[in-house]
Tab-separated table of C-alpha atoms in Angstrom:
chain	number	residue	atom	x	y	z
A	22	MET	CA	0.138	-0.040	0.373
A	23	LYS	CA	2.895	2.340	1.005
A	24	GLU	CA	4.561	1.917	-2.212
A	25	SER	CA	1.577	2.514	-4.411
A	26	LYS	CA	1.107	6.466	-2.553
A	27	ILE	CA	4.750	6.611	-3.148
A	28	THR	CA	4.436	5.804	-6.871
A	29	ASN	CA	1.097	7.998	-7.178
A	30	TRP	CA	3.380	10.742	-5.573
A	31	LYS	CA	5.904	10.710	-7.688
A	32	LYS	CA	3.626	10.998	-10.560
A	33	LEU	CA	1.592	13.888	-9.348
A	34	PHE	CA	5.442	15.470	-8.343
A	35	LEU	CA	6.724	14.742	-12.145
A	36	SER	CA	3.374	15.375	-14.184
A	37	LEU	CA	4.009	19.080	-12.068
A	38	VAL	CA	7.720	19.621	-12.969
A	39	LEU	CA	6.745	18.710	-16.354
A	40	VAL	CA	3.780	21.306	-17.053
A	41	ASN	CA	6.376	23.585	-14.942
A	42	ALA	CA	8.604	23.078	-17.730
A	43	ILE	CA	6.490	23.539	-20.414
A	44	ILE	CA	4.731	26.531	-18.993
A	45	ALA	CA	8.087	27.885	-18.286
A	46	ILE	CA	9.817	26.792	-21.742
A	47	SER	CA	6.944	28.620	-24.007
A	48	ILE	CA	7.024	32.295	-21.815
A	49	ILE	CA	11.231	32.127	-22.445
A	50	LEU	CA	9.810	31.894	-26.213
A	51	PHE	CA	7.318	34.696	-26.213
A	52	LEU	CA	9.715	36.646	-24.915
A	53	PHE	CA	13.266	36.099	-26.737
A	54	LEU	CA	12.264	35.233	-30.575
A	55	PRO	CA	11.641	37.867	-32.365
A	56	ALA	CA	8.480	39.062	-33.425
A	57	PRO	CA	7.690	38.104	-36.778
A	58	ALA	CA	6.919	40.315	-39.397
A	59	ALA	CA	3.057	41.692	-40.829
A	60	GLU	CA	2.545	42.269	-44.366
A	61	LEU	CA	1.382	45.497	-45.120
A	62	PRO	CA	-0.578	45.877	-47.865
A	63	GLU	CA	0.049	47.783	-51.592
A	64	LYS	CA	-0.505	51.233	-51.121
A	65	VAL	CA	-3.383	52.581	-52.906
A	66	PHE	CA	-3.521	56.449	-54.425
A	67	LEU	CA	-6.738	58.040	-54.576
A	68	GLU	CA	-6.299	60.061	-56.651
A	69	ASP	CA	-5.673	58.028	-59.880
A	70	GLU	CA	-9.489	57.894	-59.785
A	71	ALA	CA	-11.493	59.394	-61.232
A	72	GLY	CA	-13.968	61.389	-59.500
A	73	ALA	CA	-14.908	64.433	-57.226
A	74	GLU	CA	-12.910	65.296	-53.935
A	75	PHE	CA	-14.459	66.621	-50.765
A	76	THR	CA	-12.113	67.666	-47.779
A	77	VAL	CA	-14.042	67.354	-44.598
A	78	GLN	CA	-12.625	68.368	-41.347
A	79	SER	CA	-13.405	66.873	-37.993
A	80	SER	CA	-13.017	66.867	-33.548
A	81	LYS	CA	-10.951	64.308	-31.627
A	82	GLU	CA	-14.530	64.007	-29.692
A	83	ASN	CA	-16.415	63.357	-33.055
A	84	LEU	CA	-14.291	61.319	-34.400
A	85	ASN	CA	-13.539	59.386	-30.637
A	86	GLU	CA	-16.696	58.639	-30.975
A	87	LEU	CA	-17.164	57.671	-34.571
A	88	VAL	CA	-13.786	55.314	-34.155
A	89	ASN	CA	-15.532	53.576	-30.431
A	90	ALA	CA	-18.823	53.147	-32.799
A	91	TYR	CA	-16.758	51.496	-35.017
A	92	VAL	CA	-15.491	49.097	-32.766
A	93	ASP	CA	-18.363	48.212	-30.541
A	94	LYS	CA	-19.521	46.296	-34.081
A	95	LEU	CA	-16.492	44.630	-33.781
A	96	PRO	CA	-16.529	40.323	-32.560
A	97	GLN	CA	-14.532	40.740	-29.617
A	98	PRO	CA	-13.567	38.201	-27.336
A	99	SER	CA	-15.168	36.724	-23.937
A	100	ASN	CA	-11.723	37.808	-22.292
A	101	ILE	CA	-10.708	41.030	-23.382
A	102	GLN	CA	-12.307	44.397	-23.760
A	103	TYR	CA	-10.904	47.662	-25.200
A	104	ALA	CA	-11.755	50.537	-26.696
A	105	VAL	CA	-9.400	53.792	-28.081
A	106	LYS	CA	-9.793	57.284	-26.845
A	107	LEU	CA	-8.332	60.871	-28.306
A	108	ASP	CA	-6.175	63.145	-26.632
A	109	GLU	CA	-2.557	64.473	-27.161
A	110	GLU	CA	-2.003	61.270	-28.854
A	111	VAL	CA	-3.959	57.996	-29.856
A	112	ASN	CA	-4.541	55.973	-25.763
A	113	LEU	CA	-6.060	52.085	-26.752
A	114	MET	CA	-7.069	50.631	-22.975
A	115	GLY	CA	-8.620	47.877	-22.371
A	116	ALA	CA	-8.238	44.484	-19.794
A	117	VAL	CA	-7.083	41.339	-20.410
A	118	GLU	CA	-8.717	38.315	-18.292
A	119	ALA	CA	-5.987	35.896	-17.216
A	120	PHE	CA	-5.988	33.609	-13.914
A	121	SER	CA	-9.627	35.117	-13.378
A	122	THR	CA	-8.310	38.046	-12.761
A	123	GLU	CA	-8.676	41.585	-15.092
A	124	VAL	CA	-5.100	42.730	-16.126
A	125	PRO	CA	-5.184	46.526	-17.469
A	126	VAL	CA	-3.721	47.106	-20.721
A	127	ASN	CA	-2.974	50.623	-22.369
A	128	ILE	CA	-0.995	51.459	-25.501
A	129	THR	CA	-0.442	54.855	-26.598
A	130	PHE	CA	0.964	56.015	-30.462
A	131	GLU	CA	1.596	58.545	-32.422
A	132	PRO	CA	-0.745	58.852	-35.853
A	133	ILE	CA	1.646	59.423	-38.693
A	134	VAL	CA	-0.845	60.451	-42.282
A	135	GLN	CA	0.753	58.351	-44.603
A	136	GLU	CA	2.124	60.577	-48.388
A	137	ASN	CA	-1.345	58.152	-50.035
A	138	GLY	CA	-3.080	58.992	-47.316
A	139	ASP	CA	-3.318	55.948	-45.160
A	140	ILE	CA	-2.312	56.157	-41.319
A	141	ILE	CA	0.145	54.697	-39.297
A	142	LEU	CA	-0.113	54.462	-35.385
A	143	ARG	CA	3.484	54.182	-33.998
A	144	ALA	CA	3.475	53.043	-30.505
A	145	THR	CA	5.265	55.653	-27.853
A	146	GLY	CA	4.137	53.520	-24.759
A	147	MET	CA	2.719	50.093	-23.783
A	148	SER	CA	1.837	48.353	-20.191
A	149	LEU	CA	0.714	44.778	-19.459
A	150	GLY	CA	-0.751	45.261	-16.169
A	151	LEU	CA	2.396	45.153	-13.647
A	152	LEU	CA	4.551	43.678	-16.184
A	153	ARG	CA	7.620	44.547	-18.780
A	154	LEU	CA	7.186	42.933	-21.536
A	155	PRO	CA	8.794	43.819	-24.548
A	156	GLU	CA	6.947	46.626	-26.158
A	157	ASP	CA	6.417	44.363	-29.473
A	158	ARG	CA	5.486	41.385	-27.153
A	159	ILE	CA	2.796	43.496	-25.750
A	160	LEU	CA	1.646	44.076	-29.834
A	161	GLN	CA	1.935	40.860	-30.581
A	162	TYR	CA	-0.631	39.642	-27.596
A	163	VAL	CA	-3.108	41.962	-28.839
A	164	ASN	CA	-3.239	41.313	-32.493
A	165	SER	CA	-3.078	37.026	-31.256
A	166	ARG	CA	-6.411	38.261	-29.188
A	167	VAL	CA	-8.382	41.288	-31.435
A	168	GLU	CA	-9.641	40.612	-34.695
A	169	THR	CA	-9.343	43.520	-36.689
A	170	PRO	CA	-10.637	44.119	-40.608
A	171	GLU	CA	-8.497	43.484	-43.275
A	172	TRP	CA	-7.387	47.280	-43.877
A	173	ILE	CA	-6.267	46.875	-40.023
A	174	THR	CA	-2.344	45.358	-39.494
A	175	ILE	CA	-1.041	45.438	-36.585
A	176	ASP	CA	2.836	44.872	-36.795
A	177	PRO	CA	4.170	43.594	-33.553
A	178	LYS	CA	8.041	44.058	-35.106
A	179	GLU	CA	8.200	47.428	-36.293
A	180	GLU	CA	5.799	48.450	-32.931
A	181	GLN	CA	2.748	50.163	-34.776
A	182	ILE	CA	-0.208	49.655	-36.688
A	183	TYR	CA	-1.291	50.191	-39.657
A	184	ILE	CA	-4.692	51.803	-40.584
A	185	ALA	CA	-4.875	51.757	-44.896
A	186	LEU	CA	-7.720	54.285	-44.605
A	187	THR	CA	-8.037	53.959	-48.630
A	188	GLN	CA	-8.859	50.506	-48.615
A	189	MET	CA	-11.511	50.304	-46.038
A	190	GLU	CA	-15.048	49.337	-48.294
A	191	LEU	CA	-17.824	51.698	-47.504
A	192	ARG	CA	-21.298	51.481	-48.880
A	193	SER	CA	-21.496	54.565	-50.595
A	194	ASN	CA	-18.404	53.618	-52.771
A	195	PHE	CA	-17.127	56.680	-51.661
A	196	ARG	CA	-13.020	56.614	-50.960
A	197	VAL	CA	-11.210	58.142	-47.267
A	198	ARG	CA	-8.336	59.396	-46.766
A	199	ALA	CA	-6.721	61.179	-44.177
A	200	GLN	CA	-5.430	64.502	-44.865
A	201	GLN	CA	-4.104	66.246	-41.373
A	202	ILE	CA	-3.914	64.646	-37.972
A	203	ASP	CA	-2.655	67.224	-35.583
A	204	LEU	CA	-4.441	65.429	-32.380
A	205	GLU	CA	-2.354	68.725	-30.186
A	206	ASN	CA	-4.200	71.321	-31.605
A	207	ASP	CA	-7.301	69.444	-32.384
A	208	ASN	CA	-7.075	69.737	-36.087
A	209	ILE	CA	-7.921	66.782	-37.810
A	210	SER	CA	-9.284	66.673	-41.750
A	211	PHE	CA	-10.137	63.641	-44.573
A	212	ARG	CA	-10.513	64.344	-47.728
A	213	ILE	CA	-13.931	61.828	-49.579
A	214	LYS	CA	-13.904	61.046	-52.569
A	215	ILE	CA	-16.678	60.265	-54.853
A	216	PRO	CA	-15.846	57.894	-57.710
A	217	ASN	CA	-16.973	59.204	-60.714
A	218	LYS	CA	-18.944	55.327	-61.468
A	219	THR	CA	-20.870	56.225	-58.283
A	220	LEU	CA	-22.787	58.595	-59.895
A	221	GLY	CA	-22.912	56.511	-62.913
A	222	LEU	CA	-20.810	58.338	-65.118
């Protein structure tokens, strides 16, 4: 009887050691393997398409409301909630559930308008609770948990998010490109193009 108990104890101990070793190796690989490079979409230039263009001016408050209304319609995993807030920078704030505890996630970005009207959100600060993970790892974690449309690419290696605004599909067939995003001075403008074919021209 005693021998059977000792054998069971040894099996349990070895199982625990094996599980701990697998967890430790997984964490080490996650932290030290290079983050995968994301394939950015090919740039589209709306100037090449015939149509009329209009400039639309916005404010941080209006854009913030629009972005979060869009985010609310995206499928969100049960273990992560997030929202976007525009102030001096773009803030991605949320919480992930880990071990029955909510861990806050905060990432700040600087928006950079590209020559074709797309937007790059370059990460300027990141935190995942009290953990001091490499910044590219936090973005890699977010990328694996958050489902984004095809025109949004999270690039952990470059620590940025590429928003191919020019490839966003709108029901009206209108095309959008960013013109200026100056959050500090609340100066935000977009160019909206109505292709001739939309008007039957």
